[in-house]
């Protein structure tokens, strides 16, 4: 293999490695965003359950 072909192959391998790192980074960001959405949903549900519990126990009058 010629020197130029070896350099092209190394360059291609570096680019592939870079794309893999970018993909992994995007994957982590998407997972974090998904977890944030789940956390917000759980917080809303907890607030709703607290309100319902208060209403059922008679703490809040209609």
PDB file of N, CA and C in Angstrom:
ATOM      1  N   UNK A   1       0.856  -1.170   0.000  1.00  0.00           N
ATOM      2  CA  UNK A   1       0.000   0.000   0.000  1.00  0.00           C
ATOM      3  C   UNK A   1       0.901   1.231   0.000  1.00  0.00           C
ATOM      4  N   UNK A   2       0.574   2.201  -0.820  1.00  0.00           N
ATOM      5  CA  UNK A   2       1.398   3.403  -0.913  1.00  0.00           C
ATOM      6  C   UNK A   2       1.215   4.270   0.325  1.00  0.00           C
ATOM      7  N   UNK A   3       2.170   5.159   0.523  1.00  0.00           N
ATOM      8  CA  UNK A   3       2.119   6.064   1.682  1.00  0.00           C
ATOM      9  C   UNK A   3       0.853   6.921   1.641  1.00  0.00           C
ATOM     10  N   UNK A   4       0.502   7.393   0.460  1.00  0.00           N
ATOM     11  CA  UNK A   4      -0.698   8.230   0.320  1.00  0.00           C
ATOM     12  C   UNK A   4      -1.962   7.441   0.676  1.00  0.00           C
ATOM     13  N   UNK A   5      -2.018   6.198   0.248  1.00  0.00           N
ATOM     14  CA  UNK A   5      -3.174   5.355   0.558  1.00  0.00           C
ATOM     15  C   UNK A   5      -3.255   5.088   2.061  1.00  0.00           C
ATOM     16  N   UNK A   6      -2.099   4.890   2.706  1.00  0.00           N
ATOM     17  CA  UNK A   6      -2.081   4.674   4.152  1.00  0.00           C
ATOM     18  C   UNK A   6      -2.566   5.918   4.889  1.00  0.00           C
ATOM     19  N   UNK A   7      -2.137   7.090   4.427  1.00  0.00           N
ATOM     20  CA  UNK A   7      -2.581   8.338   5.047  1.00  0.00           C
ATOM     21  C   UNK A   7      -4.081   8.535   4.852  1.00  0.00           C
ATOM     22  N   UNK A   8      -4.571   8.201   3.662  1.00  0.00           N
ATOM     23  CA  UNK A   8      -6.009   8.301   3.402  1.00  0.00           C
ATOM     24  C   UNK A   8      -6.791   7.363   4.321  1.00  0.00           C
ATOM     25  N   UNK A   9      -6.260   6.160   4.508  1.00  0.00           N
ATOM     26  CA  UNK A   9      -6.934   5.194   5.370  1.00  0.00           C
ATOM     27  C   UNK A   9      -6.934   5.672   6.824  1.00  0.00           C
ATOM     28  N   UNK A  10      -5.804   6.209   7.283  1.00  0.00           N
ATOM     29  CA  UNK A  10      -5.741   6.739   8.654  1.00  0.00           C
ATOM     30  C   UNK A  10      -6.698   7.907   8.819  1.00  0.00           C
ATOM     31  N   UNK A  11      -6.754   8.759   7.804  1.00  0.00           N
ATOM     32  CA  UNK A  11      -7.667   9.900   7.855  1.00  0.00           C
ATOM     33  C   UNK A  11      -9.114   9.423   7.921  1.00  0.00           C
ATOM     34  N   UNK A  12      -9.427   8.433   7.134  1.00  0.00           N
ATOM     35  CA  UNK A  12     -10.775   7.867   7.140  1.00  0.00           C
ATOM     36  C   UNK A  12     -11.090   7.242   8.501  1.00  0.00           C
ATOM     37  N   UNK A  13     -10.130   6.522   9.070  1.00  0.00           N
ATOM     38  CA  UNK A  13     -10.335   5.908  10.385  1.00  0.00           C
ATOM     39  C   UNK A  13     -10.535   6.969  11.467  1.00  0.00           C
ATOM     40  N   UNK A  14      -9.773   8.059  11.391  1.00  0.00           N
ATOM     41  CA  UNK A  14      -9.954   9.153  12.354  1.00  0.00           C
ATOM     42  C   UNK A  14     -11.341   9.752  12.221  1.00  0.00           C
ATOM     43  N   UNK A  15     -11.783   9.924  10.992  1.00  0.00           N
ATOM     44  CA  UNK A  15     -13.121  10.487  10.757  1.00  0.00           C
ATOM     45  C   UNK A  15     -14.202   9.552  11.298  1.00  0.00           C
ATOM     46  N   UNK A  16     -14.046   8.269  11.066  1.00  0.00           N
ATOM     47  CA  UNK A  16     -15.005   7.283  11.580  1.00  0.00           C
ATOM     48  C   UNK A  16     -15.032   7.330  13.103  1.00  0.00           C
ATOM     49  N   UNK A  17     -13.856   7.387  13.735  1.00  0.00           N
ATOM     50  CA  UNK A  17     -13.794   7.470  15.196  1.00  0.00           C
ATOM     51  C   UNK A  17     -14.470   8.736  15.702  1.00  0.00           C
ATOM     52  N   UNK A  18     -14.250   9.830  15.001  1.00  0.00           N
ATOM     53  CA  UNK A  18     -14.876  11.099  15.380  1.00  0.00           C
ATOM     54  C   UNK A  18     -16.394  11.005  15.280  1.00  0.00           C
ATOM     55  N   UNK A  19     -16.886  10.410  14.211  1.00  0.00           N
ATOM     56  CA  UNK A  19     -18.331  10.243  14.044  1.00  0.00           C
ATOM     57  C   UNK A  19     -18.918   9.337  15.126  1.00  0.00           C
ATOM     58  N   UNK A  20     -18.185   8.310  15.501  1.00  0.00           N
ATOM     59  CA  UNK A  20     -18.655   7.431  16.586  1.00  0.00           C
ATOM     60  C   UNK A  20     -18.760   8.198  17.902  1.00  0.00           C
ATOM     61  N   UNK A  21     -17.762   9.033  18.196  1.00  0.00           N
ATOM     62  CA  UNK A  21     -17.808   9.826  19.426  1.00  0.00           C
ATOM     63  C   UNK A  21     -18.977  10.800  19.394  1.00  0.00           C
ATOM     64  N   UNK A  22     -19.195  11.436  18.251  1.00  0.00           N
ATOM     65  CA  UNK A  22     -20.330  12.352  18.112  1.00  0.00           C
ATOM     66  C   UNK A  22     -21.651  11.611  18.297  1.00  0.00           C
ATOM     67  N   UNK A  23     -21.763  10.431  17.710  1.00  0.00           N
ATOM     68  CA  UNK A  23     -22.975   9.620  17.853  1.00  0.00           C
ATOM     69  C   UNK A  23     -23.227   9.286  19.316  1.00  0.00           C
ATOM     70  N   UNK A  24     -22.179   8.875  20.009  1.00  0.00           N
ATOM     71  CA  UNK A  24     -22.321   8.530  21.423  1.00  0.00           C
ATOM     72  C   UNK A  24     -22.724   9.745  22.246  1.00  0.00           C
ATOM     73  N   UNK A  25     -22.177  10.886  21.909  1.00  0.00           N
ATOM     74  CA  UNK A  25     -22.523  12.122  22.610  1.00  0.00           C
ATOM     75  C   UNK A  25     -23.988  12.482  22.391  1.00  0.00           C
ATOM     76  N   UNK A  26     -24.441  12.385  21.162  1.00  0.00           N
ATOM     77  CA  UNK A  26     -25.848  12.669  20.851  1.00  0.00           C
ATOM     78  C   UNK A  26     -26.751  11.670  21.569  1.00  0.00           C
ATOM     79  N   UNK A  27     -26.359  10.426  21.592  1.00  0.00           N
ATOM     80  CA  UNK A  27     -27.142   9.391  22.283  1.00  0.00           C
ATOM     81  C   UNK A  27     -27.283   9.739  23.770  1.00  0.00           C
ATOM     82  N   UNK A  28     -26.174  10.159  24.397  1.00  0.00           N
ATOM     83  CA  UNK A  28     -26.237  10.535  25.815  1.00  0.00           C
ATOM     84  C   UNK A  28     -27.148  11.735  26.025  1.00  0.00           C
ATOM     85  N   UNK A  29     -27.070  12.724  25.144  1.00  0.00           N
ATOM     86  CA  UNK A  29     -27.934  13.902  25.263  1.00  0.00           C
ATOM     87  C   UNK A  29     -29.406  13.527  25.130  1.00  0.00           C
ATOM     88  N   UNK A  30     -29.714  12.650  24.199  1.00  0.00           N
ATOM     89  CA  UNK A  30     -31.098  12.209  24.024  1.00  0.00           C
ATOM     90  C   UNK A  30     -31.593  11.436  25.244  1.00  0.00           C
ATOM     91  N   UNK A  31     -30.734  10.609  25.812  1.00  0.00           N
ATOM     92  CA  UNK A  31     -31.117   9.868  27.015  1.00  0.00           C
ATOM     93  C   UNK A  31     -31.372  10.823  28.176  1.00  0.00           C
ATOM     94  N   UNK A  32     -30.519  11.844  28.313  1.00  0.00           N
ATOM     95  CA  UNK A  32     -30.713  12.832  29.378  1.00  0.00           C
ATOM     96  C   UNK A  32     -32.016  13.587  29.185  1.00  0.00           C
ATOM     97  N   UNK A  33     -32.300  13.973  27.948  1.00  0.00           N
ATOM     98  CA  UNK A  33     -33.544  14.699  27.670  1.00  0.00           C
ATOM     99  C   UNK A  33     -34.747  13.823  27.994  1.00  0.00           C
ATOM    100  N   UNK A  34     -34.658  12.564  27.644  1.00  0.00           N
ATOM    101  CA  UNK A  34     -35.750  11.637  27.932  1.00  0.00           C
ATOM    102  C   UNK A  34     -35.939  11.488  29.435  1.00  0.00           C
ATOM    103  N   UNK A  35     -34.846  11.370  30.171  1.00  0.00           N
ATOM    104  CA  UNK A  35     -34.931  11.233  31.621  1.00  0.00           C
ATOM    105  C   UNK A  35     -35.483  12.499  32.259  1.00  0.00           C
ATOM    106  N   UNK A  36     -35.130  13.660  31.714  1.00  0.00           N
ATOM    107  CA  UNK A  36     -35.679  14.913  32.238  1.00  0.00           C
ATOM    108  C   UNK A  36     -37.184  14.955  32.041  1.00  0.00           C
ATOM    109  N   UNK A  37     -37.640  14.491  30.893  1.00  0.00           N
ATOM    110  CA  UNK A  37     -39.078  14.453  30.629  1.00  0.00           C
ATOM    111  C   UNK A  37     -39.794  13.522  31.590  1.00  0.00           C
ATOM    112  N   UNK A  38     -39.198  12.390  31.862  1.00  0.00           N
ATOM    113  CA  UNK A  38     -39.784  11.436  32.807  1.00  0.00           C
ATOM    114  C   UNK A  38     -39.819  12.049  34.205  1.00  0.00           C
ATOM    115  N   UNK A  39     -38.735  12.703  34.591  1.00  0.00           N
ATOM    116  CA  UNK A  39     -38.675  13.330  35.914  1.00  0.00           C
ATOM    117  C   UNK A  39     -39.767  14.376  36.064  1.00  0.00           C
ATOM    118  N   UNK A  40     -39.956  15.201  35.042  1.00  0.00           N
ATOM    119  CA  UNK A  40     -41.002  16.226  35.086  1.00  0.00           C
ATOM    120  C   UNK A  40     -42.390  15.596  35.180  1.00  0.00           C
ATOM    121  N   UNK A  41     -42.608  14.518  34.463  1.00  0.00           N
ATOM    122  CA  UNK A  41     -43.902  13.824  34.527  1.00  0.00           C
ATOM    123  C   UNK A  41     -44.149  13.265  35.923  1.00  0.00           C
ATOM    124  N   UNK A  42     -43.122  12.691  36.517  1.00  0.00           N
ATOM    125  CA  UNK A  42     -43.261  12.141  37.868  1.00  0.00           C
ATOM    126  C   UNK A  42     -43.555  13.259  38.862  1.00  0.00           C
ATOM    127  N   UNK A  43     -42.891  14.395  38.717  1.00  0.00           N
ATOM    128  CA  UNK A  43     -43.153  15.526  39.613  1.00  0.00           C
ATOM    129  C   UNK A  43     -44.593  16.012  39.483  1.00  0.00           C
ATOM    130  N   UNK A  44     -45.091  16.105  38.255  1.00  0.00           N
ATOM    131  CA  UNK A  44     -46.481  16.524  38.049  1.00  0.00           C
ATOM    132  C   UNK A  44     -47.451  15.524  38.672  1.00  0.00           C
ATOM    133  N   UNK A  45     -47.175  14.242  38.473  1.00  0.00           N
ATOM    134  CA  UNK A  45     -48.040  13.209  39.054  1.00  0.00           C
ATOM    135  C   UNK A  45     -48.014  13.256  40.578  1.00  0.00           C
ATOM    136  N   UNK A  46     -46.847  13.484  41.154  1.00  0.00           N
ATOM    137  CA  UNK A  46     -46.754  13.586  42.612  1.00  0.00           C
ATOM    138  C   UNK A  46     -47.582  14.753  43.130  1.00  0.00           C
ATOM    139  N   UNK A  47     -47.518  15.886  42.462  1.00  0.00           N
ATOM    140  CA  UNK A  47     -48.312  17.047  42.874  1.00  0.00           C
ATOM    141  C   UNK A  47     -49.806  16.741  42.767  1.00  0.00           C
ATOM    142  N   UNK A  48     -50.170  16.083  41.687  1.00  0.00           N
ATOM    143  CA  UNK A  48     -51.582  15.737  41.495  1.00  0.00           C
ATOM    144  C   UNK A  48     -52.051  14.766  42.581  1.00  0.00           C
ATOM    145  N   UNK A  49     -51.228  13.773  42.880  1.00  0.00           N
ATOM    146  CA  UNK A  49     -51.576  12.819  43.932  1.00  0.00           C
ATOM    147  C   UNK A  49     -51.671  13.510  45.290  1.00  0.00           C
ATOM    148  N   UNK A  50     -50.782  14.458  45.556  1.00  0.00           N
ATOM    149  CA  UNK A  50     -50.851  15.207  46.817  1.00  0.00           C
ATOM    150  C   UNK A  50     -52.153  15.992  46.913  1.00  0.00           C
ATOM    151  N   UNK A  51     -52.547  16.637  45.802  1.00  0.00           N
ATOM    152  CA  UNK A  51     -53.814  17.386  45.783  1.00  0.00           C
ATOM    153  C   UNK A  51     -54.999  16.458  46.026  1.00  0.00           C
ATOM    154  N   UNK A  52     -55.003  15.326  45.328  1.00  0.00           N
ATOM    155  CA  UNK A  52     -56.099  14.371  45.494  1.00  0.00           C
ATOM    156  C   UNK A  52     -56.143  13.826  46.915  1.00  0.00           C
ATOM    157  N   UNK A  53     -54.997  13.540  47.470  1.00  0.00           N
ATOM    158  CA  UNK A  53     -54.939  13.047  48.841  1.00  0.00           C
ATOM    159  C   UNK A  53     -55.493  14.089  49.813  1.00  0.00           C
ATOM    160  N   UNK A  54     -55.130  15.347  49.596  1.00  0.00           N
ATOM    161  CA  UNK A  54     -55.642  16.428  50.448  1.00  0.00           C
ATOM    162  C   UNK A  54     -57.152  16.547  50.328  1.00  0.00           C
ATOM    163  N   UNK A  55     -57.647  16.464  49.109  1.00  0.00           N
ATOM    164  CA  UNK A  55     -59.094  16.569  48.895  1.00  0.00           C
ATOM    165  C   UNK A  55     -59.829  15.404  49.552  1.00  0.00           C
ATOM    166  N   UNK A  56     -59.285  14.211  49.419  1.00  0.00           N
ATOM    167  CA  UNK A  56     -59.939  13.034  49.989  1.00  0.00           C
ATOM    168  C   UNK A  56     -59.896  13.036  51.518  1.00  0.00           C
ATOM    169  N   UNK A  57     -58.863  13.631  52.073  1.00  0.00           N
ATOM    170  CA  UNK A  57     -58.758  13.658  53.536  1.00  0.00           C
ATOM    171  C   UNK A  57     -59.523  14.828  54.138  1.00  0.00           C
ATOM    172  N   UNK A  58     -60.100  15.674  53.283  1.00  0.00           N
ATOM    173  CA  UNK A  58     -60.904  16.792  53.761  1.00  0.00           C
ATOM    174  C   UNK A  58     -60.104  18.027  54.102  1.00  0.00           C
ATOM    175  N   UNK A  59     -58.834  18.055  53.770  1.00  0.00           N
ATOM    176  CA  UNK A  59     -58.016  19.232  54.060  1.00  0.00           C
ATOM    177  C   UNK A  59     -58.404  20.410  53.187  1.00  0.00           C
ATOM    178  N   UNK A  60     -58.802  20.136  51.980  1.00  0.00           N
ATOM    179  CA  UNK A  60     -59.225  21.199  51.059  1.00  0.00           C
ATOM    180  C   UNK A  60     -60.726  21.123  50.879  1.00  0.00           C
ATOM    181  N   UNK A  61     -61.383  22.211  51.131  1.00  0.00           N
ATOM    182  CA  UNK A  61     -62.826  22.271  50.897  1.00  0.00           C
ATOM    183  C   UNK A  61     -63.063  22.783  49.489  1.00  0.00           C
ATOM    184  N   UNK A  62     -64.070  22.262  48.823  1.00  0.00           N
ATOM    185  CA  UNK A  62     -64.380  22.655  47.443  1.00  0.00           C
ATOM    186  C   UNK A  62     -64.989  24.010  47.403  1.00  0.00           C
TER     187      UNK A  62
END
